[in-house]
mmCIF file of C-alpha atoms and ligand atoms in Angstrom:
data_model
loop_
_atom_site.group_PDB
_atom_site.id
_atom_site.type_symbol
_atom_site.label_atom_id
_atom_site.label_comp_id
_atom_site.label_asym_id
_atom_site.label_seq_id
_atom_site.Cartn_x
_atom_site.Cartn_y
_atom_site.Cartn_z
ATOM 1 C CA UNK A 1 20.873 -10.016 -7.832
ATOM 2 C CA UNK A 2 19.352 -11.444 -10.842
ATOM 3 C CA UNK A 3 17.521 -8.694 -13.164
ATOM 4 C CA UNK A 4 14.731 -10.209 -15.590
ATOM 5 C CA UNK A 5 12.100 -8.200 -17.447
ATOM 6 C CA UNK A 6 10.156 -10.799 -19.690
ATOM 7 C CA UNK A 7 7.378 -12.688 -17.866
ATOM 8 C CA UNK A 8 8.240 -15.814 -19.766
ATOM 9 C CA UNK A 9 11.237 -15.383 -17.496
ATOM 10 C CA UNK A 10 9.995 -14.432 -14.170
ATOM 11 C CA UNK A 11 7.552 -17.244 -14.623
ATOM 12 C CA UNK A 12 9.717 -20.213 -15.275
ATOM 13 C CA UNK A 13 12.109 -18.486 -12.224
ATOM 14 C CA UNK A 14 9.678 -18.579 -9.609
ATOM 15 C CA UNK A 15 8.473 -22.118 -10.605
ATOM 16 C CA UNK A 16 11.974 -23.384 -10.198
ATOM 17 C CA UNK A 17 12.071 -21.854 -6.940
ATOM 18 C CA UNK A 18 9.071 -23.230 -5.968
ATOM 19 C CA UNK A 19 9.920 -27.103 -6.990
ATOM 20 C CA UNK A 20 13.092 -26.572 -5.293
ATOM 21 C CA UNK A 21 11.287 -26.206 -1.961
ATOM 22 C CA UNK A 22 11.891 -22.486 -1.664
ATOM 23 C CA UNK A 23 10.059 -19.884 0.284
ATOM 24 C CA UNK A 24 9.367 -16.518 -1.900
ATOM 25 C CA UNK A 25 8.558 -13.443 -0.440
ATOM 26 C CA UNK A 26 7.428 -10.931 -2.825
ATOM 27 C CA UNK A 27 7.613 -7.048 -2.633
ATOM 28 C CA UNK A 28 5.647 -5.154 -5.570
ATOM 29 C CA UNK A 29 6.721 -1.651 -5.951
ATOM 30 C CA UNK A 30 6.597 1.320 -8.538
ATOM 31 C CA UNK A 31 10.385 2.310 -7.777
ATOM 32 C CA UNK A 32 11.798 5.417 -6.848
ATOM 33 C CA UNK A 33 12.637 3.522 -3.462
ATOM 34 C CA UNK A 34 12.841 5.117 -0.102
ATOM 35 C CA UNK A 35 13.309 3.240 3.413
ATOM 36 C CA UNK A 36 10.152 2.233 3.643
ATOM 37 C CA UNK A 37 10.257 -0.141 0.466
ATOM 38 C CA UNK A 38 13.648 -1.601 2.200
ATOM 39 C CA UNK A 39 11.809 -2.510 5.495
ATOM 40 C CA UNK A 40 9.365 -4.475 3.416
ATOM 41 C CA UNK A 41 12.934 -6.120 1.532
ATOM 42 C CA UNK A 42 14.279 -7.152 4.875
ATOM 43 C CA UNK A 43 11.090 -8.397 6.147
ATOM 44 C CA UNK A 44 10.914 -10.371 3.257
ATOM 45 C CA UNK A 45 14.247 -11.572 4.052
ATOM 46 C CA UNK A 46 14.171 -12.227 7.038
ATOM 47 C CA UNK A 47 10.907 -14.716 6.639
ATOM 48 C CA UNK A 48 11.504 -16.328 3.036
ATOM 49 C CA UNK A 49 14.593 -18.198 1.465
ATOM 50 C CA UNK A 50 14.077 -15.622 -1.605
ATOM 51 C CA UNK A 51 12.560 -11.790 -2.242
ATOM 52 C CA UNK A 52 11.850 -11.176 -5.579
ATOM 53 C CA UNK A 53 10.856 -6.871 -5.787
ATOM 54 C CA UNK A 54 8.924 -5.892 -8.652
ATOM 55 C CA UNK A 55 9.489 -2.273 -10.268
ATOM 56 C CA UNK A 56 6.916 -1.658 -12.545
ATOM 57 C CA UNK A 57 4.984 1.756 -12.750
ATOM 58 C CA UNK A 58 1.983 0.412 -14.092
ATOM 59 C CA UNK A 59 -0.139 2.342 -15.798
ATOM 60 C CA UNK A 60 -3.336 1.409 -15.892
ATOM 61 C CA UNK A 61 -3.816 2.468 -12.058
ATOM 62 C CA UNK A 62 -3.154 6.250 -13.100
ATOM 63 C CA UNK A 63 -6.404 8.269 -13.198
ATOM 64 C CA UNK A 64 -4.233 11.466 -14.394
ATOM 65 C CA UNK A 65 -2.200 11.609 -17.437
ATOM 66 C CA UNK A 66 0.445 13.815 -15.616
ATOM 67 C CA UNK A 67 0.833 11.933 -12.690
ATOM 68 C CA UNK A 68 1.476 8.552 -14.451
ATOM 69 C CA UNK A 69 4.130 10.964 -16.760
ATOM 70 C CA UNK A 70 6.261 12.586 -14.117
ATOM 71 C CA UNK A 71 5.963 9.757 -11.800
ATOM 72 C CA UNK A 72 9.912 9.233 -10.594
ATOM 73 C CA UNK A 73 11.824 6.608 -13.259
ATOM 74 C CA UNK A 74 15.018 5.452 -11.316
ATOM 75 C CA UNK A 75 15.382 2.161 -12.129
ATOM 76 C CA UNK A 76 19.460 1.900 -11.819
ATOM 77 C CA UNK A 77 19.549 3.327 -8.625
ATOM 78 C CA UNK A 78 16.718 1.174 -7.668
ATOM 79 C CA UNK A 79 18.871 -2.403 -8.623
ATOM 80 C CA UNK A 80 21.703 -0.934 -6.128
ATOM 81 C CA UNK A 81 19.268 -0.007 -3.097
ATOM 82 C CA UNK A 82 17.959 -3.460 -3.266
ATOM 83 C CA UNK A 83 21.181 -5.436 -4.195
ATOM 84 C CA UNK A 84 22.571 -3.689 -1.265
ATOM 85 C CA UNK A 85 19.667 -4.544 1.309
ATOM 86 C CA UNK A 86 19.997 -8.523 -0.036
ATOM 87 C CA UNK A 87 17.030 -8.433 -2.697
ATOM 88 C CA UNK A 88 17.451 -11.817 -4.737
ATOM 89 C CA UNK A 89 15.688 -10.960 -7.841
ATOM 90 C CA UNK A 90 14.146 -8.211 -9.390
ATOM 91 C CA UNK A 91 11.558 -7.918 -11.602
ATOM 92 C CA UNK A 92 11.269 -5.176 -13.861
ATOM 93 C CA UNK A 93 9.403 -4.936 -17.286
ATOM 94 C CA UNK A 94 8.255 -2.419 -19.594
ATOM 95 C CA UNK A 95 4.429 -1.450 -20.108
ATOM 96 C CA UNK A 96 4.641 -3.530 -23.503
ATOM 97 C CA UNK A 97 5.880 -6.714 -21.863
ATOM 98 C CA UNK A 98 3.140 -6.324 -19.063
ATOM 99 C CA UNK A 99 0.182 -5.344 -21.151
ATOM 100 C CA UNK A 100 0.618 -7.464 -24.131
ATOM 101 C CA UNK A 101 -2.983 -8.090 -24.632
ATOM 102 C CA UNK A 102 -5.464 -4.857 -23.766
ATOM 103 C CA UNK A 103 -7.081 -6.125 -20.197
ATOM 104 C CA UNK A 104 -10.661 -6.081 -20.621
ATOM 105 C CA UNK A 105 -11.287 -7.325 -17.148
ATOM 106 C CA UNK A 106 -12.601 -4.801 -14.572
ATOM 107 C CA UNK A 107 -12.929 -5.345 -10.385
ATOM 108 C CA UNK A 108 -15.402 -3.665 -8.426
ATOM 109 C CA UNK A 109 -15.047 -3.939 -4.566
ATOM 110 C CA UNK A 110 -18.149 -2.286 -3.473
ATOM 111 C CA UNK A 111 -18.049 -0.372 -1.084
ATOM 112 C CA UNK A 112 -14.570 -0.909 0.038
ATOM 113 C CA UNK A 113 -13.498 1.602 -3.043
ATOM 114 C CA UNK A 114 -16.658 4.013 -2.913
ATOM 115 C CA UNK A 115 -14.758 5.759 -0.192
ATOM 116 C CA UNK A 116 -11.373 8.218 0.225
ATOM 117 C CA UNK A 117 -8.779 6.717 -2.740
ATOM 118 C CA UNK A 118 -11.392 4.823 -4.905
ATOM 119 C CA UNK A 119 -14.065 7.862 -4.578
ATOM 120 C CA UNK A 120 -11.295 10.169 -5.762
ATOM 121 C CA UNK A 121 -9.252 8.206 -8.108
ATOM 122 C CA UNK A 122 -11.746 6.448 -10.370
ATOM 123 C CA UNK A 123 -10.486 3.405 -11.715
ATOM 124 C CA UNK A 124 -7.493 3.630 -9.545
ATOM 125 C CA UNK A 125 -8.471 -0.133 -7.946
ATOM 126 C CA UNK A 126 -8.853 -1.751 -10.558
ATOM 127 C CA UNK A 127 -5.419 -1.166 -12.367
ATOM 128 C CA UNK A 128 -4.203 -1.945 -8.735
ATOM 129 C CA UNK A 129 -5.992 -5.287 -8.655
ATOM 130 C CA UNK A 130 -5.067 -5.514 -12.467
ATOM 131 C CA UNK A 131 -1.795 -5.725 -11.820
ATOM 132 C CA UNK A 132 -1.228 -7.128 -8.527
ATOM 133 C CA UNK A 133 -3.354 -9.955 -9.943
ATOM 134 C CA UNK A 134 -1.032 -10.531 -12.705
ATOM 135 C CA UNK A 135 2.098 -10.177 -10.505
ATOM 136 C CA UNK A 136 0.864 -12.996 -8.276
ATOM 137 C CA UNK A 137 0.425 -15.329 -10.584
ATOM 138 C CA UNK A 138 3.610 -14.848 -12.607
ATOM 139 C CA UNK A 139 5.660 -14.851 -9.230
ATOM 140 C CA UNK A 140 3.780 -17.194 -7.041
ATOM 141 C CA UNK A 141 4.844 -15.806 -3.578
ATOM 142 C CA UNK A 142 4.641 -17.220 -0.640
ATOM 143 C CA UNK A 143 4.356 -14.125 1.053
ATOM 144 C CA UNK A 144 3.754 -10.628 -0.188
ATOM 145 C CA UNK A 145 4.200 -7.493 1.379
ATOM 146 C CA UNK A 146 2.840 -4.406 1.509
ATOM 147 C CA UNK A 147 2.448 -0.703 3.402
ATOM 148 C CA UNK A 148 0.464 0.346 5.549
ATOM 149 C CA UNK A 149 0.597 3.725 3.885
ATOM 150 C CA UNK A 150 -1.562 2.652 1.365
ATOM 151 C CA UNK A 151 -4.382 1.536 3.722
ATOM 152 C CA UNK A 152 -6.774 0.996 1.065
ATOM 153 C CA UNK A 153 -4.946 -0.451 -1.401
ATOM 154 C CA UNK A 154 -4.420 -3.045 1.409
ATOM 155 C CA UNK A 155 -7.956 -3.797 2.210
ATOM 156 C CA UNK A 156 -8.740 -3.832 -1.255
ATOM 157 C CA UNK A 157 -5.816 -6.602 -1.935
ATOM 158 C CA UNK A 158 -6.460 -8.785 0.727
ATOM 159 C CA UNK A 159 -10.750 -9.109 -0.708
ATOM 160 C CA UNK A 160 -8.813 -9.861 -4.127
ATOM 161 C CA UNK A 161 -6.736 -12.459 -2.054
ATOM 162 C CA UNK A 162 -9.791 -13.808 -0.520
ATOM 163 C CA UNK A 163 -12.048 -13.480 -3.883
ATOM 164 C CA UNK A 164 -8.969 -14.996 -6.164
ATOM 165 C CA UNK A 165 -8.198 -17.682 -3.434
ATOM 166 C CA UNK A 166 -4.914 -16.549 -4.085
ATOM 167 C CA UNK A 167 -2.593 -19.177 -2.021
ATOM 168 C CA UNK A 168 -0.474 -16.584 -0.169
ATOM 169 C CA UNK A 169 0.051 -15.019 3.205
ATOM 170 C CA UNK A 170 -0.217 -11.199 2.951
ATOM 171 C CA UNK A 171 1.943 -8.753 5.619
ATOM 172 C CA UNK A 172 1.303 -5.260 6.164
ATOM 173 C CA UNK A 173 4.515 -2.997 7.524
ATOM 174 C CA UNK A 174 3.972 -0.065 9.469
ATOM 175 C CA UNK A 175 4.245 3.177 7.623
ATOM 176 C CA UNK A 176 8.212 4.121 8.052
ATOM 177 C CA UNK A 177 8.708 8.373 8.350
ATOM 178 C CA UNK A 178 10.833 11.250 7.825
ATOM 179 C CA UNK A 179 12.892 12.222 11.336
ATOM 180 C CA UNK A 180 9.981 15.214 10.762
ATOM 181 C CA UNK A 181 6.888 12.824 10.932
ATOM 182 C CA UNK A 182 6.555 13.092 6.726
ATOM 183 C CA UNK A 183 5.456 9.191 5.505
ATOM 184 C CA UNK A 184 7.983 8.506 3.244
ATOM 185 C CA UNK A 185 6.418 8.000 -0.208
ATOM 186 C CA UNK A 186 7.946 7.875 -3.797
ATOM 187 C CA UNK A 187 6.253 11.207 -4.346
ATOM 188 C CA UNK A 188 7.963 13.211 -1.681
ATOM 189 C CA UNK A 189 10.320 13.847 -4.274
ATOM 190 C CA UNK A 190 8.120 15.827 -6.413
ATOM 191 C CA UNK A 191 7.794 18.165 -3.800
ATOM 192 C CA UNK A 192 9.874 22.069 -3.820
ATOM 193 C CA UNK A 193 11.522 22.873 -0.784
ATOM 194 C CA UNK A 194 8.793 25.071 0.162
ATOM 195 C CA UNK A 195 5.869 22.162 -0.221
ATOM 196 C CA UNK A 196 9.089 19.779 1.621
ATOM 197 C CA UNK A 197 8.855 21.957 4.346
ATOM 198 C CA UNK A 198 4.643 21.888 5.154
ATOM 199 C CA UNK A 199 4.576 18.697 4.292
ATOM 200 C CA UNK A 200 5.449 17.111 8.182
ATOM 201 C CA UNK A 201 1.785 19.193 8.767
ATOM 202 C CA UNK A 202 -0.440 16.184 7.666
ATOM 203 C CA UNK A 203 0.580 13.893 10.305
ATOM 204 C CA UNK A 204 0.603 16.463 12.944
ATOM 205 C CA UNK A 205 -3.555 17.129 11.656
ATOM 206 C CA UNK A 206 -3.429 13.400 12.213
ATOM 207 C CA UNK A 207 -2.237 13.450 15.340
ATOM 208 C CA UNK A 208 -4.042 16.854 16.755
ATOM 209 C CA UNK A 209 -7.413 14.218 15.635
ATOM 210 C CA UNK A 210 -6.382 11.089 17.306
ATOM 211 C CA UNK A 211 -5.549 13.738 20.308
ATOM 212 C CA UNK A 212 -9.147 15.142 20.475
ATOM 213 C CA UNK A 213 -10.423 11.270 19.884
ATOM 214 C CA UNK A 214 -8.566 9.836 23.094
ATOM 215 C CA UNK A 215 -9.435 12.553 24.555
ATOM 216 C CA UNK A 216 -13.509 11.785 24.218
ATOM 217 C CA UNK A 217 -14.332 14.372 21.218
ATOM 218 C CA UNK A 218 -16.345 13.261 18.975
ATOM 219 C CA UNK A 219 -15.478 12.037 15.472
ATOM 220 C CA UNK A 220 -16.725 15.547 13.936
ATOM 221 C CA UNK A 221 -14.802 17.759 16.423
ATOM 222 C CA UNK A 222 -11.627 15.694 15.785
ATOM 223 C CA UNK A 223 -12.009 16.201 12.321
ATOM 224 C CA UNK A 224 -12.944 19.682 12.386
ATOM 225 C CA UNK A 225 -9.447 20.329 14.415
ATOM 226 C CA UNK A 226 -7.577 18.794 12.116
ATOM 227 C CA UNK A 227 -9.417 20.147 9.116
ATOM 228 C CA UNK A 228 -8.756 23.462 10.746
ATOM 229 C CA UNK A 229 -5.206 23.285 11.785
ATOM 230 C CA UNK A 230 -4.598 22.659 8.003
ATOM 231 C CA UNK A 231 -6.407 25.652 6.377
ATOM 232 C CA UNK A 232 -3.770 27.693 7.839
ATOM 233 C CA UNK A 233 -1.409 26.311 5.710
ATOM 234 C CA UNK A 234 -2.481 27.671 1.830
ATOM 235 C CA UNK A 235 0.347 25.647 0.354
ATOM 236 C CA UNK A 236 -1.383 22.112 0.828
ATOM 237 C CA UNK A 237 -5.375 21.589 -0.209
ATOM 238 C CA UNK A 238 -7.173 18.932 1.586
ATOM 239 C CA UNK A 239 -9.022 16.094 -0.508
ATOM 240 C CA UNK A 240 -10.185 14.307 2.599
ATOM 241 C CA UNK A 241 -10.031 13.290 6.209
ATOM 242 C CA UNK A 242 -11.827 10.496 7.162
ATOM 243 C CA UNK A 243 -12.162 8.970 10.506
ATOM 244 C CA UNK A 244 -12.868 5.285 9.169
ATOM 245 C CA UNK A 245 -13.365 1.245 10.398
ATOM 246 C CA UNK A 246 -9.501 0.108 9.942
ATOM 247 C CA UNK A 247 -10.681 -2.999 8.407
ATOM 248 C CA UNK A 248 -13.827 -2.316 6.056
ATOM 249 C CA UNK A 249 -12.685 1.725 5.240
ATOM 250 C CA UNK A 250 -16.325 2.754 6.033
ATOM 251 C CA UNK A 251 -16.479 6.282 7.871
ATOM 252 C CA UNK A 252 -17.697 5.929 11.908
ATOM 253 C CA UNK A 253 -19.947 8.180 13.038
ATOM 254 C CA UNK A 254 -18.764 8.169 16.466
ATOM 255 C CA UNK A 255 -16.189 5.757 18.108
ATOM 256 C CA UNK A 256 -17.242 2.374 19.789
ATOM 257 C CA UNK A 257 -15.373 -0.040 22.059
ATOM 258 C CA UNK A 258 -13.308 -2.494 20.670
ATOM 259 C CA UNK A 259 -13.379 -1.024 17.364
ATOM 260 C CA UNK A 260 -9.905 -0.712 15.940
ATOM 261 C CA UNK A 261 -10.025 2.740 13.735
ATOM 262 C CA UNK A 262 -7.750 4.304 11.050
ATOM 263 C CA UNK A 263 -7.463 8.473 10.517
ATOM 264 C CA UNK A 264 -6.905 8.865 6.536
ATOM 265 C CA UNK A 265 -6.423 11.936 4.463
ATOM 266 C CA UNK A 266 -5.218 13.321 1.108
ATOM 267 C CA UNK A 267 -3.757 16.663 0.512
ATOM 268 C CA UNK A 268 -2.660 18.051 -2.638
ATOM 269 C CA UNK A 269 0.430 19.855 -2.348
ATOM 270 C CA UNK A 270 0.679 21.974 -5.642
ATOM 271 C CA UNK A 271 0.502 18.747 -7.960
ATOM 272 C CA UNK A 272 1.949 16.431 -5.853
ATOM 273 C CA UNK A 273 -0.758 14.488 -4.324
ATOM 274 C CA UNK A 274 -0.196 12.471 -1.026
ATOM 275 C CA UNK A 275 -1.754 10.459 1.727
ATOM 276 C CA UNK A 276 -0.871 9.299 5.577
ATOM 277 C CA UNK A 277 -2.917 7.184 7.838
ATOM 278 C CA UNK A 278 -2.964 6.562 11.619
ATOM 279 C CA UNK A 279 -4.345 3.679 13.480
ATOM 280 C CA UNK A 280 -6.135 4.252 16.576
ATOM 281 C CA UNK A 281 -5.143 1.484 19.154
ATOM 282 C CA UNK A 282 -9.243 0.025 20.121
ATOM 283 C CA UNK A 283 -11.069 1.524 23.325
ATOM 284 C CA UNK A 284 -11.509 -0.847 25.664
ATOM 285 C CA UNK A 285 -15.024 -2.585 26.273
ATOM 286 C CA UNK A 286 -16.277 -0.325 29.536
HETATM 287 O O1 PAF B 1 1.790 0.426 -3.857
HETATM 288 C C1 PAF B 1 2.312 0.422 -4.986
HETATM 289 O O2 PAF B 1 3.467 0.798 -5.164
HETATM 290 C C2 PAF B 1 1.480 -0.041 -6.174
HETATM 291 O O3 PAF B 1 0.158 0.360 -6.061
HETATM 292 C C3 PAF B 1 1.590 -1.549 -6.424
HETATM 293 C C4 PAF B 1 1.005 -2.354 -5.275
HETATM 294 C C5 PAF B 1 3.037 -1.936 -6.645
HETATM 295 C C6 PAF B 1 0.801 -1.925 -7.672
HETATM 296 O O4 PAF B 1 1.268 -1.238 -8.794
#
């Protein structure tokens, strides 16, 4: 696997690629890799002639000091996880190499990031889109892949795709979890053994909700059962729980055929801060 950390570099690699008729797929990442990052690698795989990973924890998407600080660094044992599930190249430079020049540009999605992560992360967005921008257009993917974990993050990507008329297909993987239901995330290793071990409760709330919803509650019940089965836990502190439109993030009243809709919440769990999502298969049209 090649290694490169200039963008000069990664730049004049993915252009040779690209005149030599190759097919990238492109995985961006912040490290500290779990399986779910390596389903998006073999995906990748599987549908391009080369994956190219980015590890870059990029700061300017970090609306707390302390997060950005003691997000997990693991770069070396990064390289092996990805060598070993057939990553071609990865992509991996420092803050000073990525942010030469202070970005003055800013991104405002409207009301796609008014709700859940952008209404509680300010900023957050736009040092996604920042970057994400930047990452397309040094490595020129074909393809680029991301979780559905990060629900939002997706939506908001794929209006920068659309705004940018960035030439690329994007894929979103299905959230991969713990044998105990806990979505794996980069974070989860932040947490103590005692926060490890309440964690699993978030998707049960999201599952007790989706319960209630198939079986005819209403939005508000479902998300008072949920909000309720998690108050009895006084390790974890619920940000939010949202019953929302899958594809425009906007909270629904009340369900209606056809509508395909995703549960979302954030919890903080001492410091550690994480989020799950479920999508709701649509009613059928009565
Ligand atoms: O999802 C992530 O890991 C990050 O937000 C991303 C897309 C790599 C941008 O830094």
């Amino acid at each position: 696997m090649l290694q490169l950390t200039s963008l000069s570099d990664i730049r004049q690699h993915t252009e040779r690629l690209r005149q030599q008729g190759k097919r990238i797929g492109f995985v961006p990442t912040m490290g500290a890799l779990h399986d779910g990052h390596l389903s998006l690698i073999r995906a990748a795989n599987r549908q391009n002639d080369v994956t190219v990973c980015s590890v870059f924890v990029n700061p300017a998407q970090f609306n707390n000091a302390d997060d950005y600080r003691l997000y997990p660094r693991l770069l070396g044992a990064d390289a092996e996880m990805l060598e070993q599930a057939g990553c071609d190249v990865l992509f991996a430079p420092s803050p000073e190499e990525m942010y030469r020049h202070q970005a003055k540009l800013s991104f405002d999605f409207g009301e796609l990031e008014r709700v859940m992560e952008g209404a509680h992360r300010p900023g957050h967005f736009n040092g996604v889109a920042l970057v994400v921008s930047k990452l397309f257009h040094l490595v020129k993917p074909h393809q680029a892949f991301f979780g559905q974990k990060d629900l939002q993050q997706f939506a908001i990507i794929r209006q920068l795709v659309q705004d940018l008329s960035f030439d690329l297909e994007l894929v979103c993987f299905p959230i991969i979890r713990e044998a105990d239901g806990l979505a794996m995330s980069s974070r989860n290793r932040r947490l103590t053994p005692a926060q490890r071990a309440v964690a699993p409760k978030l998707y049960e709330a999201l599952q007790i909700a989706q319960a209630k919803l198939q079986a005819a509650a209403s939005v508000e019940e479902a998300k008072q059962a949920a909000v309720a089965f998690l108050a009895s836990f006084p390790e974890m502190s619920l940000e939010y729980l949202e019953v929302v439109d899958a594809r425009s993030l906007q909270p629904v009243p009340d369900l209606t055929a056809g509508q395909e809709v995703a549960l979302c919440l954030a919890a903080f769990l001492g410091e550690v801060r994480l989020i799950d999502n479920l999508l709701l298969q649509p009613q059928a049209n009565s």
